[in-house]
Amino acid sequence: MTLTMRDLTVSYGARPAVDRVDLDVAEGEIVALVGESGCGKTSLARALLGLLPRNAVVTGSALLAGEELAGRRDWAGVRGKRIAIVPQGAMTGLSPVHRVGRQLTEMLTLHKGTATPADLLDRVGLPASMLKCYPHELSGGQRQRVAIALSLAGEPRLLVADEPTTGLDAISQRHVLSLLASLNISLLIVSHDLTGLLPHAHRIAVMYAGRLAEVTPSARLLHRQDKTHPYTNGLLTATPAPDRDVPWGSIPGQAPALDHTLTGCRFAPRCPLTTSRCVDEEPGLMPYGESHVACHRHDEDALPTYPTVPRADCAPQNIAVRATGLRHTFRSRARTTTALADVDLTIGAGEIHGLVGESGSGKSTLARVLLGLIRPAAGRVEIAGQELTAQRGKALRLLQQKIGFIHQDPYDSLHPGMRVGDLVAEPLAVSKTPAAERGDRVHRALRSAGLPDTPDFLRRHPGQLSGGQRQRVSIARALTGDPVLLIADEATSMLDVSTRAGIATTLRTLAAERGLAVLFVTHDLGEAIQSCDRITVLRHGTVVEHGTCADVAGSATDPYTRQLLQAAKG
């Protein structure tokens, strides 16, 4: 056995973030540790590498080939050599000022590796010519491969990959996971993406509120064999499939805070199958076939049901947004890049229109053109019958007030020192809305975004909110100006799968009730098929596919779109 964890506990202060975990990783085995943000999976992974903050206390045992890792103080010759990590966010894990070759050479020297930099790149499927590249010259998928190559420099027995596919498009995600699976070493992959890991992992360990809810062979989940823990079932339901016949669900509520004593099953407040026993008595991991499940009702026939995203299949009548012949290029000393090439787009009132493509496809450039932040080299944009591209100065600013924008990252887009009420009211102050009107519009926006408008909630800071609540605050901010167009820029990509469907449901309700035109920008074709009415697929600034969700899912004509569909299916 490569790694053996017994009663592994990580505490910050009085309460454990990781609570008495037992888990093994065999020689050459791939184990995926999945769960929502805050469940403890990253704390567990970092405990194995001695990368926890000083206030963390580690107890229990974690043996790596018989050598104790838990609470270890001397990591020389262990971290990087016997156990290594692929950090989350390849761009932050690489030095932006050094070439790839230099970074690989430094890592090989540090860990006395026997390979050459070219050997490491070859192992991750990259050409030796990339040794001369800087990280910013590589795609997201290529940067992640370089990060994996760095982690292999010391020839470790165990590799811990922390969210290795976050921020990558579906095709790059699939390639990175396939690469990890081909390395033939023991792997612990930490991720919130359950379904994406099923074809690549041998076993799945599902974590909830610091405890393991289930440990099971991945094939059992992949083929939906037998019953699973209600939480595992919820995660599977909450992952959008590129098929309109498969419902997309969400898990209501949120995981409990770990700063107070928990009794009973930790998932009970959110579980559709909860009984009085679940509330009073905490279940332990019990054998169930080839699996271990922590559920009092694991041997019953009852199946949990979760709320699903409503479908509208809107056929746009009144066109709210029309873009025709958009062209734009970016020039540098070295080259000229075509960001948009004769792009046409229409969005009807009440329609959710998906804009899908990989990084660098032109999605963000098109969104910025529609926001009036970039003036295109050619073409025109009309918002509610007014030509945006012809406006200047005050006239442009007035028209921009009819456009709402939801940022990708709810953790960075909200000022941490401001309260919810002030954050939502800020656009009204900028537009000089009379003070007497602001309070009512803030309350209406919060209710429309699915949030309470109580005095207590208005006084909260972003740090007191979950990721889903923060994104709903961003939605409320975007609604205060009564927009005609709402642009959601990767608005769910930073959220847990259990939260995404709830945000999509809110956008669907807003489109229907307010007649909003919504542009849903995403790299996830499965999510677009589930939540939108029509889809436009961009590649290298060109529209390669356009149609209803049903048409794109069932009869896509472009090879790239078919690639995205295949990647979304896993």
XYZ file of C-alpha atoms in Angstrom, residues 285-293:
9
model
C -18.814 3.977 7.124
C -20.491 0.583 6.651
C -19.650 -2.080 4.034
C -22.121 -2.228 1.128
C -20.976 -4.582 -1.609
C -17.635 -3.249 -2.860
C -18.314 0.120 -1.253
C -18.398 1.736 2.177
C -21.312 4.110 2.804
